[in-house]
């Protein structure tokens, strides 16, 4: 299957700082990537759809000014958590797919964010 | 709004047994359904993808079925092994744009 790489795998930051998470498709081009968030013992919730070359589409209730998404190339999307607070501590994970996989989603390994 | 439910939430079975995990969804207008495995603190590993026009998919000891009209899917694991211990998630896709709605997950423990 296709490989999606996410970096960093974990990060600890202080309240008020910003954190950038990268999601890369290593062996294919992805015009669309998705960002999910998973709180402890809960399932994944879609945050936003990242579109190459255009603005991201955010799900209801997700603050676009707080979670900045940039999809600068066909292989890279970034999620920046701005002015992070302890309640932003969560597991963030991205997915991507490409034409020919019948919309099969491939996921990165996730990023554990802890805000102290 | 699509809602996906998985039952049971947790399951423990002795090694070697066959088992079935269940997934139900409220809106039958799906594009596909995907089963994933998630180990603690890790990302997701895709196990099986079933297109809406298909009834089942098989990979090794895993078999997934789909009954779109009744809004149900099952994941059958044969001859379970301790290494199968993980959380299993099902997710449905709508519209072919790879955006997924996830189920609540089943935490599976295989007892050696």
Coordinates of N, CA and C in Angstrom, one line a residue:
Chain A
X1 N 0.8 -1.2 0.0 CA 0.0 0.0 0.0 C 0.8 1.3 0.0
X2 N 0.2 2.4 -0.2 CA 0.9 3.7 -0.2 C 1.3 4.1 1.2
X3 N 2.4 4.9 1.2 CA 2.9 5.2 2.5 C 2.7 6.7 2.8
X4 N 2.2 7.0 4.0 CA 2.0 8.4 4.4 C 2.8 8.5 5.7
X5 N 3.6 9.6 5.7 CA 4.5 9.8 6.8 C 4.1 11.1 7.5
X6 N 4.0 11.0 8.8 CA 3.6 12.2 9.6 C 4.8 12.5 10.6
X7 N 5.0 13.8 10.8 CA 6.1 14.2 11.7 C 5.7 15.5 12.4
X8 N 6.0 15.6 13.7 CA 6.7 14.6 14.5 C 5.7 13.6 15.0
X9 N 6.2 12.5 15.6 CA 5.3 11.5 16.2 C 4.7 11.9 17.5
X10 N 5.5 12.8 18.2 CA 5.0 13.3 19.5 C 5.7 14.7 19.7
X11 N 5.0 15.5 20.4 CA 5.5 16.8 20.7 C 4.9 17.4 22.0
X12 N 5.7 18.0 22.8 CA 5.2 18.7 24.0 C 5.5 20.2 23.8
X13 N 4.5 21.0 24.1 CA 4.8 22.4 23.9 C 4.1 23.2 25.1
X14 N 4.5 24.4 25.3 CA 4.0 25.2 26.3 C 2.7 26.0 25.8
X15 N 1.8 26.2 26.7 CA 0.6 27.0 26.4 C 1.0 28.3 25.7
X16 N 0.2 28.6 24.6 CA 0.5 29.9 23.9 C 1.4 29.8 22.8
X17 N 2.1 28.7 22.6 CA 3.0 28.5 21.5 C 2.3 27.8 20.4
X18 N 2.9 27.8 19.2 CA 2.3 27.1 18.0 C 3.1 25.9 17.7
X19 N 2.4 24.9 17.1 CA 3.1 23.6 16.8 C 2.7 23.3 15.3
X20 N 3.7 22.9 14.5 CA 3.4 22.5 13.2 C 3.6 21.0 13.0
X21 N 2.6 20.4 12.4 CA 2.6 18.9 12.1 C 2.6 18.7 10.6
X22 N 3.5 17.9 10.1 CA 3.6 17.6 8.7 C 3.1 16.3 8.3
X23 N 2.4 16.2 7.1 CA 1.9 15.0 6.6 C 2.4 14.9 5.2
X24 N 3.1 13.8 4.9 CA 3.7 13.6 3.5 C 3.2 12.3 2.9
X25 N 2.9 12.4 1.7 CA 2.7 11.1 0.9 C 4.0 10.8 0.2
X26 N 4.6 9.7 0.6 CA 6.0 9.4 0.2 C 6.1 8.9 -1.2
X27 N 5.2 8.1 -1.7 CA 5.3 7.5 -3.0 C 4.1 7.7 -3.9
X28 N 3.4 8.7 -3.7 CA 2.3 9.0 -4.5 C 1.9 10.5 -4.3
X29 N 1.1 11.0 -5.3 CA 0.7 12.4 -5.2 C -0.8 12.4 -4.7
X30 N -1.0 13.3 -3.7 CA -2.3 13.4 -3.1 C -2.9 14.8 -3.3
X31 N -3.9 14.9 -4.1 CA -4.5 16.3 -4.2 C -5.3 16.6 -3.0
X32 N -5.8 15.6 -2.2 CA -6.6 15.9 -1.0 C -6.0 15.1 0.1
X33 N -5.9 15.7 1.2 CA -5.5 15.1 2.5 C -6.5 15.4 3.5
X34 N -6.6 14.6 4.5 CA -7.6 14.8 5.6 C -6.9 14.9 6.9
X35 N -7.3 15.7 7.8 CA -6.8 15.8 9.2 C -7.9 15.4 10.2
X36 N -7.5 14.4 11.1 CA -8.4 13.9 12.1 C -7.8 14.2 13.5
X37 N -8.7 14.2 14.5 CA -8.3 14.3 15.8 C -8.9 13.2 16.6
X38 N -8.1 12.7 17.6 CA -8.7 11.6 18.4 C -8.3 11.8 19.9
X39 N -9.4 12.0 20.6 CA -9.2 12.2 22.1 C -9.2 10.8 22.7
X40 N -8.6 10.7 23.9 CA -8.4 9.4 24.6 C -9.7 8.6 24.6
X41 N -9.6 7.4 24.3 CA -10.7 6.4 24.3 C -11.9 6.8 23.4
X42 N -11.6 7.7 22.5 CA -12.7 8.0 21.5 C -12.2 7.7 20.1
X43 N -13.2 7.8 19.2 CA -12.8 7.5 17.8 C -12.3 8.8 17.1
X44 N -11.9 8.6 15.9 CA -11.4 9.7 15.1 C -12.5 10.6 14.6
X45 N -12.2 11.9 14.7 CA -13.2 12.9 14.2 C -12.5 13.8 13.2
X46 N -13.1 13.9 12.0 CA -12.6 14.7 11.0 C -12.6 16.1 11.4
X47 N -11.4 16.8 11.1 CA -11.3 18.2 11.4 C -11.4 19.0 10.2
X48 N -10.7 18.6 9.1 CA -10.7 19.4 7.9 C -10.2 18.6 6.7
X49 N -10.5 19.1 5.6 CA -10.1 18.6 4.3 C -9.1 19.5 3.7
X50 N -7.9 19.0 3.4 CA -6.8 19.9 2.9 C -6.7 19.7 1.4
X51 N -6.9 20.7 0.6 CA -6.9 20.7 -0.8 C -5.6 21.4 -1.4
X52 N -4.9 20.7 -2.2 CA -3.7 21.2 -2.8 C -4.0 22.5 -3.6
X53 N -3.4 23.6 -3.3 CA -3.5 24.8 -4.0 C -4.7 25.7 -3.7
X54 N -5.5 25.2 -2.7 CA -6.7 26.0 -2.3 C -6.9 26.0 -0.8
X55 N -7.9 26.7 -0.4 CA -8.1 26.8 1.1 C -8.7 25.4 1.6
X56 N -8.4 25.2 2.8 CA -8.9 23.9 3.4 C -10.4 24.1 3.8
X57 N -11.1 23.0 3.8 CA -12.5 23.0 4.2 C -12.6 22.4 5.6
X58 N -13.2 23.2 6.6 CA -13.2 22.8 8.0 C -14.6 22.2 8.3
X59 N -14.5 21.2 9.2 CA -15.8 20.7 9.7 C -16.4 21.6 10.7
X60 N -17.7 21.5 10.9 CA -18.4 22.3 11.8 C -17.8 22.2 13.2
X61 N -17.6 23.4 13.8 CA -17.0 23.4 15.2 C -15.5 23.5 15.3
X62 N -14.8 23.4 14.2 CA -13.4 23.4 14.1 C -13.0 24.9 13.8
X63 N -12.2 25.5 14.6 CA -11.8 26.9 14.4 C -10.6 26.9 13.3
X64 N -10.9 27.5 12.2 CA -10.0 27.6 11.1 C -8.8 28.5 11.5
X65 N -9.0 29.5 12.3 CA -7.9 30.4 12.7 C -7.0 29.7 13.7
X66 N -7.5 28.7 14.4 CA -6.6 28.0 15.4 C -5.9 26.9 14.7
X67 N -6.5 26.2 13.8 CA -5.9 25.1 13.2 C -5.7 25.4 11.7
X68 N -4.5 25.9 11.4 CA -4.1 26.4 10.1 C -3.6 25.2 9.3
X69 N -4.2 25.1 8.1 CA -3.8 24.0 7.2 C -3.3 24.6 5.9
X70 N -2.1 24.1 5.5 CA -1.5 24.5 4.3 C -1.2 23.2 3.4
X71 N -1.6 23.2 2.2 CA -1.3 22.1 1.3 C -0.6 22.6 0.1
X72 N 0.7 22.9 0.3 CA 1.5 23.6 -0.6 C 1.9 22.8 -1.8
X73 N 2.0 21.5 -1.7 CA 2.4 20.6 -2.8 C 1.5 19.4 -2.8
X74 N 1.7 18.6 -3.9 CA 0.9 17.3 -4.0 C 1.3 16.2 -3.0
X75 N 2.4 16.5 -2.3 CA 2.9 15.5 -1.4 C 3.0 16.0 0.1
X76 N 2.6 17.2 0.3 CA 2.8 17.7 1.7 C 1.6 18.6 2.1
X77 N 1.1 18.3 3.3 CA 0.1 19.1 4.0 C 0.6 19.4 5.4
X78 N 0.4 20.6 5.9 CA 0.8 20.9 7.3 C -0.4 21.4 8.1
X79 N -0.4 21.0 9.3 CA -1.4 21.5 10.3 C -0.7 22.2 11.4
X80 N -1.0 23.5 11.6 CA -0.4 24.3 12.6 C -1.4 24.6 13.7
X81 N -1.1 24.2 14.9 CA -2.0 24.5 16.0 C -1.5 25.8 16.6
X82 N -2.2 26.8 16.5 CA -1.8 28.1 16.9 C -2.2 28.4 18.4
X83 N -1.4 29.1 19.1 CA -1.7 29.5 20.5 C -2.3 28.3 21.2
X84 N -1.5 27.2 21.3 CA -2.0 26.0 21.8 C -2.4 26.1 23.3
X85 N -3.4 25.4 23.7 CA -3.9 25.3 25.1 C -4.0 23.8 25.5
X86 N -4.0 23.6 26.8 CA -4.0 22.2 27.2 C -5.2 21.4 26.6
X87 N -6.3 22.0 26.4 CA -7.5 21.3 25.8 C -7.2 20.9 24.3
X88 N -6.1 21.4 23.7 CA -5.8 21.0 22.4 C -4.9 19.7 22.4
X89 N -4.6 19.3 23.6 CA -3.8 18.0 23.7 C -4.6 16.9 23.1
X90 N -4.1 16.2 22.2 CA -4.8 15.1 21.5 C -3.9 14.4 20.6
X91 N -4.5 13.4 19.9 CA -3.7 12.6 18.9 C -4.2 13.1 17.5
X92 N -3.3 13.7 16.7 CA -3.7 14.2 15.4 C -3.2 13.3 14.3
X93 N -4.0 13.0 13.4 CA -3.6 12.0 12.4 C -4.1 12.4 11.0
X94 N -3.3 12.2 10.0 CA -3.7 12.6 8.6 C -3.9 11.4 7.7
X95 N -4.6 11.6 6.7 CA -4.8 10.5 5.7 C -4.7 11.1 4.3
X96 N -4.4 10.2 3.3 CA -4.3 10.6 1.9 C -4.7 9.4 1.1
X97 N -5.1 9.7 -0.1 CA -5.3 8.6 -1.1 C -5.0 9.1 -2.5
X98 N -5.0 8.2 -3.4 CA -4.7 8.6 -4.8 C -5.6 7.8 -5.8
X99 N -5.7 8.4 -6.9 CA -6.5 7.8 -8.0 C -6.0 6.4 -8.3
X100 N -6.8 5.4 -8.3 CA -6.4 4.1 -8.6 C -6.6 3.2 -7.4
X101 N -6.8 3.8 -6.3 CA -7.0 3.0 -5.0 C -8.5 2.9 -4.6
X102 N -9.3 3.4 -5.5 CA -10.8 3.3 -5.3 C -11.1 4.0 -3.9
X103 N -10.4 5.1 -3.7 CA -10.7 5.9 -2.5 C -10.2 5.2 -1.2
X104 N -9.3 4.3 -1.3 CA -8.8 3.7 0.0 C -7.9 4.8 0.7
X105 N -8.1 4.9 1.9 CA -7.4 6.0 2.7 C -6.2 5.3 3.4
X106 N -5.1 6.0 3.3 CA -3.9 5.6 3.9 C -3.5 6.6 5.0
X107 N -3.2 6.2 6.2 CA -3.0 7.1 7.3 C -1.5 7.2 7.7
X108 N -1.2 8.4 8.2 CA 0.1 8.5 8.8 C 0.1 7.9 10.2
X109 N 1.2 7.9 10.8 CA 1.4 7.3 12.1 C 0.8 8.1 13.3
X110 N 0.4 9.3 13.0 CA -0.2 10.2 14.0 C 0.8 11.0 14.8
X111 N 0.3 12.0 15.4 CA 1.2 12.9 16.3 C 0.5 13.1 17.6
X112 N 1.2 12.8 18.7 CA 0.6 13.0 20.0 C 1.1 14.3 20.5
X113 N 0.1 15.3 20.6 CA 0.4 16.6 21.1 C 0.0 16.7 22.5
X114 N 1.0 17.2 23.3 CA 0.7 17.5 24.7 C 1.0 19.0 25.0
X115 N 0.1 19.7 25.5 CA 0.3 21.1 25.8 C 0.3 21.3 27.3
X116 N 1.4 21.9 27.8 CA 1.5 22.0 29.2 C 1.5 23.5 29.6
Chain B
X1 N -27.1 13.0 9.1 CA -25.7 12.8 9.4 C -25.4 11.4 9.6
X2 N -24.3 10.9 9.0 CA -23.9 9.5 9.1 C -23.4 9.2 10.5
X3 N -23.9 8.2 11.1 CA -23.4 7.7 12.4 C -23.0 6.3 12.3
X4 N -21.8 6.0 12.8 CA -21.3 4.6 12.7 C -21.1 4.1 14.1
X5 N -21.6 2.9 14.4 CA -21.5 2.3 15.7 C -20.9 0.9 15.6
X6 N -20.0 0.6 16.6 CA -19.4 -0.7 16.6 C -19.7 -1.4 17.9
X7 N -20.1 -2.7 17.8 CA -20.4 -3.5 19.0 C -19.7 -4.8 18.8
X8 N -19.1 -5.3 19.9 CA -19.0 -4.7 21.3 C -17.9 -3.6 21.3
X9 N -17.9 -2.9 22.4 CA -16.9 -1.9 22.6 C -15.5 -2.6 22.9
X10 N -15.7 -3.7 23.6 CA -14.5 -4.4 24.0 C -14.8 -5.9 24.0
X11 N -13.8 -6.7 23.6 CA -14.0 -8.2 23.5 C -12.7 -8.9 23.8
X12 N -12.8 -9.9 24.7 CA -11.7 -10.8 25.0 C -12.0 -12.2 24.7
X13 N -11.1 -12.8 24.0 CA -11.3 -14.2 23.6 C -10.0 -15.0 23.7
X14 N -10.1 -16.3 23.9 CA -8.9 -17.1 24.0 C -8.3 -17.3 22.6
X15 N -7.0 -17.4 22.6 CA -6.2 -17.6 21.4 C -6.8 -18.8 20.6
X16 N -6.8 -18.7 19.3 CA -7.3 -19.8 18.5 C -8.8 -19.7 18.1
X17 N -9.5 -18.9 18.8 CA -10.9 -18.9 18.5 C -11.2 -17.9 17.3
X18 N -12.3 -18.2 16.6 CA -12.8 -17.3 15.6 C -13.7 -16.3 16.2
X19 N -13.7 -15.1 15.6 CA -14.5 -14.0 16.2 C -15.1 -13.1 15.2
X20 N -16.1 -12.4 15.6 CA -16.8 -11.5 14.6 C -16.9 -10.1 15.3
X21 N -16.5 -9.1 14.6 CA -16.7 -7.7 15.0 C -17.8 -7.1 14.2
X22 N -18.6 -6.3 14.8 CA -19.8 -5.7 14.1 C -19.7 -4.2 13.9
X23 N -20.2 -3.7 12.8 CA -20.2 -2.3 12.5 C -21.6 -2.0 11.9
X24 N -22.2 -0.9 12.3 CA -23.5 -0.5 11.7 C -23.4 1.0 11.4
X25 N -24.1 1.4 10.3 CA -24.1 2.8 9.9 C -25.6 3.2 9.6
X26 N -25.9 4.4 9.8 CA -27.3 4.9 9.7 C -27.7 5.2 8.2
X27 N -26.7 5.7 7.4 CA -27.1 6.1 6.1 C -26.5 5.1 5.1
X28 N -27.3 4.4 4.4 CA -26.8 3.4 3.5 C -26.2 3.9 2.2
X29 N -26.3 5.2 2.0 CA -25.7 5.7 0.7 C -24.2 5.9 0.9
X30 N -23.5 4.9 1.0 CA -22.0 5.0 1.2 C -21.3 4.6 -0.1
X31 N -20.1 5.1 -0.2 CA -19.2 4.8 -1.3 C -18.4 3.6 -1.1
X32 N -17.9 3.5 0.1 CA -17.1 2.3 0.5 C -17.1 2.2 2.0
X33 N -16.5 1.1 2.5 CA -16.3 0.9 3.9 C -15.0 0.3 4.1
X34 N -14.3 0.8 5.1 CA -12.9 0.3 5.4 C -12.8 -0.1 6.8
X35 N -12.0 -1.2 7.0 CA -11.7 -1.6 8.4 C -10.2 -1.3 8.6
X36 N -10.0 -0.8 9.8 CA -8.6 -0.5 10.2 C -8.3 -1.2 11.6
X37 N -7.0 -1.2 11.8 CA -6.5 -1.7 13.1 C -5.6 -0.5 13.6
X38 N -5.8 -0.3 15.0 CA -5.0 0.7 15.6 C -4.4 0.1 16.9
X39 N -3.1 0.1 17.0 CA -2.4 -0.3 18.2 C -2.3 0.9 19.1
X40 N -2.2 0.7 20.4 CA -2.1 1.8 21.4 C -1.1 2.9 21.0
X41 N -1.6 4.1 20.9 CA -0.7 5.2 20.7 C -0.1 5.3 19.3
X42 N -0.7 4.5 18.4 CA -0.2 4.4 17.0 C -1.2 4.9 16.0
X43 N -0.7 4.9 14.8 CA -1.6 5.3 13.7 C -2.5 4.1 13.3
X44 N -3.1 4.3 12.1 CA -4.1 3.3 11.6 C -3.5 2.5 10.5
X45 N -3.7 1.2 10.5 CA -3.3 0.3 9.5 C -4.6 -0.2 8.8
X46 N -4.6 0.0 7.5 CA -5.8 -0.4 6.7 C -5.8 -1.9 6.6
X47 N -6.9 -2.5 6.9 CA -7.0 -4.0 6.8 C -7.8 -4.4 5.5
X48 N -8.9 -3.9 5.3 CA -9.8 -4.3 4.2 C -10.6 -3.1 3.7
X49 N -10.8 -3.0 2.4 CA -11.6 -2.0 1.8 C -12.7 -2.7 1.0
X50 N -14.0 -2.3 1.3 CA -15.1 -2.9 0.5 C -15.8 -1.8 -0.2
X51 N -15.9 -1.9 -1.5 CA -16.7 -0.9 -2.3 C -18.1 -1.2 -2.1
X52 N -18.9 -0.2 -2.3 CA -20.4 -0.3 -2.1 C -21.0 -1.3 -2.9
X53 N -20.4 -1.7 -4.1 CA -21.0 -2.7 -4.9 C -20.6 -4.1 -4.6
X54 N -19.7 -4.2 -3.6 CA -19.1 -5.5 -3.2 C -19.8 -6.0 -2.0
X55 N -19.8 -7.4 -1.8 CA -20.4 -8.0 -0.6 C -19.4 -8.4 0.4
X56 N -18.2 -8.7 0.0 CA -17.1 -9.1 1.0 C -15.8 -8.9 0.4
X57 N -14.8 -8.9 1.3 CA -13.4 -8.9 0.9 C -12.6 -9.8 1.9
X58 N -11.6 -10.4 1.4 CA -10.8 -11.3 2.2 C -9.3 -11.0 2.1
X59 N -8.7 -11.1 3.3 CA -7.2 -11.0 3.3 C -6.7 -11.9 4.4
X60 N -6.1 -13.0 4.0 CA -5.5 -13.9 5.0 C -6.6 -14.4 5.9
X61 N -6.4 -14.2 7.2 CA -7.4 -14.7 8.2 C -8.6 -13.8 8.4
X62 N -8.6 -12.7 7.6 CA -9.6 -11.7 7.8 C -10.6 -11.7 6.6
X63 N -11.9 -11.6 7.0 CA -13.0 -11.5 6.0 C -13.9 -10.5 6.5
X64 N -14.2 -9.5 5.6 CA -15.1 -8.4 5.9 C -16.3 -8.6 4.9
X65 N -17.5 -8.4 5.5 CA -18.7 -8.4 4.7 C -19.4 -7.1 4.8
X66 N -20.2 -6.8 3.8 CA -21.0 -5.6 3.7 C -22.4 -5.8 3.3
X67 N -23.4 -5.4 4.0 CA -24.8 -5.4 3.7 C -25.2 -4.0 3.7
X68 N -25.1 -3.3 2.6 CA -25.4 -1.9 2.5 C -26.9 -1.6 2.8
X69 N -27.8 -2.4 2.4 CA -29.2 -2.1 2.6 C -29.6 -2.1 4.0
X70 N -28.9 -3.0 4.8 CA -29.3 -3.0 6.2 C -28.3 -2.2 7.0
X71 N -27.3 -1.6 6.4 CA -26.4 -0.7 7.1 C -25.4 -1.5 8.0
X72 N -24.9 -2.6 7.6 CA -24.1 -3.4 8.5 C -22.9 -4.0 7.8
X73 N -21.8 -4.1 8.6 CA -20.6 -4.8 8.1 C -20.1 -5.6 9.2
X74 N -19.4 -6.7 8.9 CA -18.8 -7.5 9.9 C -17.4 -7.8 9.5
X75 N -16.5 -7.9 10.5 CA -15.1 -8.3 10.3 C -14.9 -9.7 11.0
X76 N -14.6 -10.7 10.3 CA -14.4 -12.0 10.8 C -12.9 -12.3 10.9
X77 N -12.5 -12.7 12.1 CA -11.1 -13.0 12.2 C -11.0 -14.5 12.6
X78 N -10.3 -15.3 11.8 CA -10.2 -16.7 12.0 C -8.9 -17.0 12.8
X79 N -9.0 -18.0 13.6 CA -7.9 -18.6 14.4 C -7.1 -17.4 15.0
X80 N -7.7 -16.7 15.9 CA -7.1 -15.5 16.5 C -5.8 -15.8 17.2
X81 N -4.9 -14.8 17.1 CA -3.6 -14.8 17.7 C -3.4 -13.7 18.7
X82 N -2.5 -13.8 19.6 CA -2.2 -12.6 20.5 C -1.9 -11.4 19.8
X83 N -1.2 -11.5 18.7 CA -0.8 -10.4 17.9 C -2.0 -9.6 17.3
X84 N -3.2 -10.2 17.3 CA -4.4 -9.6 16.8 C -4.9 -8.6 17.8
X85 N -4.4 -8.6 19.0 CA -4.9 -7.6 20.0 C -4.6 -6.2 19.6
X86 N -5.7 -5.4 19.5 CA -5.7 -4.1 19.0 C -7.1 -3.5 19.1
X87 N -7.2 -2.2 18.7 CA -8.5 -1.7 18.5 C -8.8 -1.7 17.0
X88 N -10.0 -2.2 16.7 CA -10.5 -2.3 15.3 C -11.5 -1.2 15.0
X89 N -11.3 -0.5 14.0 CA -12.2 0.6 13.6 C -12.8 0.4 12.2
X90 N -14.1 0.6 12.1 CA -14.6 0.6 10.8 C -14.9 2.1 10.4
X91 N -14.9 2.4 9.2 CA -15.1 3.7 8.7 C -15.9 3.7 7.4
X92 N -16.8 4.6 7.2 CA -17.5 4.6 5.9 C -17.2 5.9 5.1
X93 N -17.1 5.7 3.8 CA -16.8 6.8 3.0 C -18.0 7.2 2.1
X94 N -18.2 8.5 1.9 CA -19.3 9.0 1.2 C -18.9 9.8 0.0
X95 N -19.3 9.5 -1.2 CA -19.0 10.4 -2.3 C -17.7 10.2 -3.0
X96 N -17.0 9.2 -2.5 CA -15.7 8.9 -3.1 C -14.6 9.9 -2.9
X97 N -14.7 10.8 -2.0 CA -13.7 11.8 -1.8 C -12.8 11.4 -0.6
X98 N -12.8 10.2 -0.2 CA -12.0 9.6 0.9 C -12.2 10.2 2.3
X99 N -13.2 11.0 2.4 CA -13.5 11.6 3.7 C -14.3 10.5 4.5
X100 N -13.8 10.1 5.7 CA -14.4 9.0 6.4 C -15.1 9.4 7.7
X101 N -16.1 8.6 8.0 CA -16.8 8.7 9.3 C -16.5 7.5 10.0
X102 N -15.9 7.6 11.2 CA -15.4 6.5 11.9 C -16.4 6.0 12.9
X103 N -16.3 4.7 13.2 CA -17.0 4.1 14.2 C -16.3 4.3 15.6
X104 N -17.0 3.8 16.6 CA -16.5 4.0 18.0 C -15.4 3.0 18.3
X105 N -15.2 2.0 17.5 CA -14.1 1.0 17.8 C -14.4 -0.1 18.7
X106 N -13.7 -1.3 18.4 CA -13.8 -2.4 19.3 C -12.4 -2.8 19.8
X107 N -12.2 -2.8 21.1 CA -10.9 -3.1 21.6 C -10.8 -4.6 21.8
X108 N -10.0 -5.3 21.1 CA -9.9 -6.7 21.1 C -8.7 -7.2 21.8
X109 N -8.9 -8.1 22.7 CA -7.8 -8.7 23.5 C -7.8 -10.2 23.3
X110 N -6.7 -10.8 22.7 CA -6.6 -12.2 22.6 C -5.8 -12.8 23.7
X111 N -6.4 -13.7 24.4 CA -5.7 -14.2 25.6 C -4.9 -15.5 25.3
X112 N -3.6 -15.4 25.5 CA -2.7 -16.6 25.2 C -3.1 -17.8 25.9

